[in-house]
Amino acid sequence: MTEYVFIPGAGSDSWYWHLLADELRTRGHRVATPELPCNDDAAGLPEYADTVAAAIGDRTGTVLVAHSFGGFTAPLVCRRAPVERLVLLTAMIPRPGEAPGTWWANTGYEQARRDQDERDGRDPDDEDALFFHDVPPALAAQAREHGRRQSETPFAAPWPLPAWPSTPTTFLLCRDDRFLPAAFMRRVVAERLGIVPDEIDGGHMVALTRPRQLADRLEAYTTTDSTTP
């Protein structure tokens, strides 16, 4: 049995993980999906990390999985709790001293997104096509209902760690992601972590579209070595 703890992306709640969590529980694993204080303007990344660390407690053997903006929180958790393995699921990768709000410009994100939009033939203002292009309509409607207001507070302060933690880390890239395009993220992962990402089919909301395949990958990471930064 493995303990999995999940960090959602910006403006998201624990519902995002419900299909994956159910799949892992049927396989005998323990799962925690803490709610971040994302709508609290007094809360920044340290408070997000404290919330996740409290869900882990002093239990050992935890696999921490972070989605999207959760990539800024997850390494802080690794300094606060006994995390055995970190999985970044199509997640942002911070550098020391980098405020999340500057990540987009620092990585060349805007150009990468424009290039991806052109390849997909997507209207830049069509957020449904950006996030939910491969999500069944009924499930996408539920996801919209679970959206939360995201405070700007955690985007303003510099990322506080002097270096990436020593926790074994895997990056799982989504090949059909339109929000964090695959070609762009392959470059960012190489530049910032110095590793080759693992890859899975699916868009940015892969925990909703491929929970069984994602569970297979997460289980495999507990039985094989991971390349660490």
Short mmCIF file of C-alpha atoms in Angstrom, two decimals:
data_model
loop_
_atom_site.label_atom_id
_atom_site.label_comp_id
_atom_site.label_asym_id
_atom_site.label_seq_id
_atom_site.Cartn_x
_atom_site.Cartn_y
_atom_site.Cartn_z
CA MET A 1 0.00 0.00 0.00
CA THR A 2 1.23 3.48 -0.90
CA GLU A 3 0.17 6.84 0.51
CA TYR A 4 -0.62 9.31 -2.29
CA VAL A 5 -1.11 13.01 -1.59
CA PHE A 6 -2.30 15.31 -4.37
CA ILE A 7 -1.84 19.06 -4.92
CA PRO A 8 -4.27 20.69 -7.37
CA GLY A 9 -3.52 23.51 -9.78
CA ALA A 10 -4.59 27.13 -9.50
CA GLY A 11 -8.25 27.83 -8.78
CA SER A 12 -9.01 24.14 -8.35
CA ASP A 13 -10.30 21.95 -5.54
CA SER A 14 -9.92 18.32 -4.52
CA TRP A 15 -12.74 17.24 -6.85
CA TYR A 16 -10.29 17.34 -9.75
CA TRP A 17 -8.64 14.21 -8.33
CA HIS A 18 -11.79 12.24 -7.53
CA LEU A 19 -11.64 9.71 -10.38
CA LEU A 20 -7.94 9.04 -9.90
CA ALA A 21 -8.35 8.87 -6.11
CA ASP A 22 -11.16 6.31 -6.46
CA GLU A 23 -9.04 4.24 -8.86
CA LEU A 24 -6.09 4.18 -6.46
CA ARG A 25 -8.27 3.36 -3.46
CA THR A 26 -9.73 0.35 -5.29
CA ARG A 27 -6.15 -0.85 -5.68
CA GLY A 28 -5.62 -0.69 -1.91
CA HIS A 29 -3.77 2.63 -1.62
CA ARG A 30 -4.39 5.52 0.76
CA VAL A 31 -5.17 8.90 -0.82
CA ALA A 32 -5.32 12.45 0.56
CA THR A 33 -6.51 15.45 -1.47
CA PRO A 34 -6.09 18.51 0.77
CA GLU A 35 -7.93 21.73 -0.11
CA LEU A 36 -5.57 24.67 -0.59
CA PRO A 37 -6.59 28.12 0.71
CA CYS A 38 -6.47 29.44 -2.86
CA ASN A 39 -9.21 32.04 -2.33
CA ASP A 40 -7.56 33.49 0.79
CA ASP A 41 -5.63 36.67 -0.04
CA ALA A 42 -3.64 36.26 3.17
CA ALA A 43 -2.28 32.87 2.07
CA GLY A 44 0.82 32.40 -0.08
CA LEU A 45 2.95 29.44 -1.07
CA PRO A 46 4.18 28.80 2.52
CA GLU A 47 0.58 28.45 3.69
CA TYR A 48 -0.23 26.18 0.77
CA ALA A 49 2.75 24.00 1.67
CA ASP A 50 1.77 23.93 5.34
CA THR A 51 -1.70 22.69 4.38
CA VAL A 52 -0.30 19.82 2.33
CA ALA A 53 2.36 18.96 4.91
CA ALA A 54 -0.34 18.72 7.58
CA ALA A 55 -2.16 16.17 5.43
CA ILE A 56 1.02 14.07 5.30
CA GLY A 57 1.90 14.42 8.97
CA ASP A 58 4.75 12.17 10.06
CA ARG A 59 3.81 9.25 7.82
CA THR A 60 6.65 7.93 5.70
CA GLY A 61 6.52 6.54 2.17
CA THR A 62 4.36 9.29 0.72
CA VAL A 63 4.19 9.90 -3.04
CA LEU A 64 3.38 13.58 -3.59
CA VAL A 65 1.72 14.44 -6.92
CA ALA A 66 1.45 18.08 -8.03
CA HIS A 67 -0.55 19.36 -10.98
CA SER A 68 0.06 22.59 -12.92
CA PHE A 69 0.62 25.53 -10.49
CA GLY A 70 1.02 22.92 -7.74
CA GLY A 71 4.59 22.57 -8.97
CA PHE A 72 5.49 25.72 -7.03
CA THR A 73 4.11 24.29 -3.78
CA ALA A 74 5.31 20.69 -3.95
CA PRO A 75 9.08 21.26 -3.38
CA LEU A 76 8.26 23.34 -0.29
CA VAL A 77 6.27 20.40 1.07
CA CYS A 78 9.30 18.17 0.56
CA ARG A 79 11.17 20.37 3.05
CA ARG A 80 8.32 20.16 5.58
CA ALA A 81 7.24 16.51 5.48
CA PRO A 82 8.71 13.05 4.78
CA VAL A 83 8.03 12.76 1.04
CA GLU A 84 9.51 9.66 -0.56
CA ARG A 85 8.83 10.61 -4.17
CA LEU A 86 7.64 13.71 -6.00
CA VAL A 87 5.69 13.46 -9.27
CA LEU A 88 5.16 16.67 -11.23
CA LEU A 89 2.10 16.17 -13.45
CA THR A 90 2.26 18.67 -16.33
CA ALA A 91 3.37 21.17 -13.71
CA MET A 92 5.21 24.48 -13.53
CA ILE A 93 8.84 24.18 -12.41
CA PRO A 94 10.21 27.07 -10.31
CA ARG A 95 13.72 28.38 -9.95
CA PRO A 96 15.13 29.85 -6.71
CA GLY A 97 14.02 33.44 -6.26
CA GLU A 98 11.50 33.32 -9.10
CA ALA A 99 8.04 34.71 -8.37
CA PRO A 100 5.35 32.55 -9.96
CA GLY A 101 3.98 35.60 -11.73
CA THR A 102 7.23 35.98 -13.67
CA TRP A 103 7.46 32.30 -14.67
CA TRP A 104 5.56 32.91 -17.91
CA ALA A 105 7.96 35.52 -19.25
CA ASN A 106 11.06 33.76 -17.90
CA THR A 107 10.25 30.52 -19.73
CA GLY A 108 9.06 32.03 -23.02
CA TYR A 109 5.58 30.70 -22.41
CA GLU A 110 3.56 33.20 -24.43
CA GLN A 111 5.29 32.41 -27.71
CA ALA A 112 4.99 28.69 -27.04
CA ARG A 113 1.26 29.08 -26.42
CA ARG A 114 0.77 31.12 -29.59
CA ASP A 115 2.58 28.46 -31.60
CA GLN A 116 0.44 25.73 -30.04
CA ASP A 117 -2.78 27.66 -30.68
CA GLU A 118 -1.84 27.98 -34.34
CA ARG A 119 -1.13 24.26 -34.61
CA ASP A 120 -4.46 23.43 -32.96
CA GLY A 121 -6.44 26.09 -34.81
CA ARG A 122 -7.72 27.33 -31.44
CA ASP A 123 -9.21 30.74 -30.79
CA PRO A 124 -6.95 32.22 -28.06
CA ASP A 125 -10.07 33.31 -26.13
CA ASP A 126 -11.63 29.84 -26.11
CA GLU A 127 -10.67 28.48 -22.69
CA ASP A 128 -12.92 25.43 -23.09
CA ALA A 129 -10.82 24.33 -26.05
CA LEU A 130 -7.69 25.08 -24.04
CA PHE A 131 -8.48 22.99 -20.98
CA PHE A 132 -11.38 20.68 -21.85
CA HIS A 133 -10.85 19.72 -25.50
CA ASP A 134 -10.55 16.03 -24.59
CA VAL A 135 -12.84 15.98 -21.52
CA PRO A 136 -16.37 14.54 -21.94
CA PRO A 137 -18.86 17.46 -21.92
CA ALA A 138 -20.73 16.36 -18.78
CA LEU A 139 -17.49 15.97 -16.87
CA ALA A 140 -16.21 19.31 -18.16
CA ALA A 141 -19.40 20.97 -16.91
CA GLN A 142 -18.82 19.51 -13.45
CA ALA A 143 -15.22 20.71 -13.51
CA ARG A 144 -16.36 24.27 -14.23
CA GLU A 145 -18.72 24.11 -11.25
CA HIS A 146 -15.77 23.19 -9.02
CA GLY A 147 -13.63 26.15 -10.09
CA ARG A 148 -12.53 28.41 -7.22
CA ARG A 149 -11.35 32.00 -7.09
CA GLN A 150 -7.55 32.03 -7.19
CA SER A 151 -5.88 34.75 -5.13
CA GLU A 152 -2.96 36.57 -6.75
CA THR A 153 -1.01 36.51 -3.47
CA PRO A 154 1.08 33.37 -4.13
CA PHE A 155 2.12 34.69 -7.54
CA ALA A 156 3.87 37.74 -6.11
CA ALA A 157 6.54 36.50 -3.69
CA PRO A 158 9.86 34.94 -4.82
CA TRP A 159 10.06 31.18 -4.57
CA PRO A 160 11.92 30.74 -1.27
CA LEU A 161 14.05 27.61 -1.68
CA PRO A 162 17.76 28.01 -2.52
CA ALA A 163 17.72 24.80 -4.60
CA TRP A 164 15.51 21.93 -5.64
CA PRO A 165 15.03 19.41 -2.81
CA SER A 166 16.82 16.07 -2.90
CA THR A 167 13.52 14.15 -3.10
CA PRO A 168 13.49 11.75 -6.09
CA THR A 169 11.49 13.57 -8.75
CA THR A 170 9.68 12.48 -11.90
CA PHE A 171 8.00 14.75 -14.44
CA LEU A 172 5.00 13.30 -16.25
CA LEU A 173 4.23 15.30 -19.37
CA CYS A 174 0.88 15.26 -21.20
CA ARG A 175 1.42 14.98 -24.95
CA ASP A 176 -1.88 16.68 -25.87
CA ASP A 177 -1.68 19.50 -23.32
CA ARG A 178 -2.69 22.82 -24.89
CA PHE A 179 -2.17 24.93 -21.78
CA LEU A 180 1.40 23.76 -21.06
CA PRO A 181 2.37 22.47 -24.52
CA ALA A 182 4.44 19.31 -24.68
CA ALA A 183 7.31 20.68 -26.79
CA PHE A 184 7.58 23.71 -24.51
CA MET A 185 7.57 21.60 -21.34
CA ARG A 186 10.18 19.18 -22.67
CA ARG A 187 12.52 22.17 -22.94
CA VAL A 188 11.61 23.58 -19.53
CA VAL A 189 12.07 20.20 -17.84
CA ALA A 190 15.50 19.78 -19.44
CA GLU A 191 16.60 23.31 -18.52
CA ARG A 192 15.28 23.38 -14.99
CA LEU A 193 15.49 19.79 -13.77
CA GLY A 194 18.06 18.29 -16.11
CA ILE A 195 15.94 15.18 -16.70
CA VAL A 196 13.94 13.61 -19.51
CA PRO A 197 10.21 13.67 -18.73
CA ASP A 198 7.98 10.64 -18.82
CA GLU A 199 5.01 11.09 -21.16
CA ILE A 200 1.35 10.11 -21.30
CA ASP A 201 -1.43 10.80 -23.79
CA GLY A 202 -4.00 13.38 -22.79
CA GLY A 203 -4.54 17.08 -22.24
CA HIS A 204 -4.02 19.28 -19.21
CA MET A 205 -6.93 17.72 -17.29
CA VAL A 206 -5.54 14.20 -17.60
CA ALA A 207 -6.70 13.07 -14.15
CA LEU A 208 -10.27 13.42 -15.45
CA THR A 209 -9.74 11.79 -18.83
CA ARG A 210 -7.30 8.96 -18.09
CA PRO A 211 -7.50 8.06 -14.38
CA ARG A 212 -6.73 4.37 -14.90
CA GLN A 213 -3.68 4.98 -17.08
CA LEU A 214 -2.47 7.65 -14.68
CA ALA A 215 -2.86 5.29 -11.74
CA ASP A 216 -0.79 2.72 -13.63
CA ARG A 217 2.02 5.25 -14.03
CA LEU A 218 1.94 6.33 -10.41
CA GLU A 219 2.10 2.74 -9.21
CA ALA A 220 5.05 2.07 -11.53
CA TYR A 221 6.99 4.98 -10.03
CA THR A 222 7.00 3.28 -6.64
CA THR A 223 8.71 0.18 -8.01
CA THR A 224 11.31 1.73 -10.32
CA ASP A 225 14.08 4.26 -9.87
CA SER A 226 13.32 7.87 -10.78
CA THR A 227 15.76 10.28 -12.36
CA THR A 228 16.28 13.14 -9.94
CA PRO A 229 17.36 16.72 -10.58
#
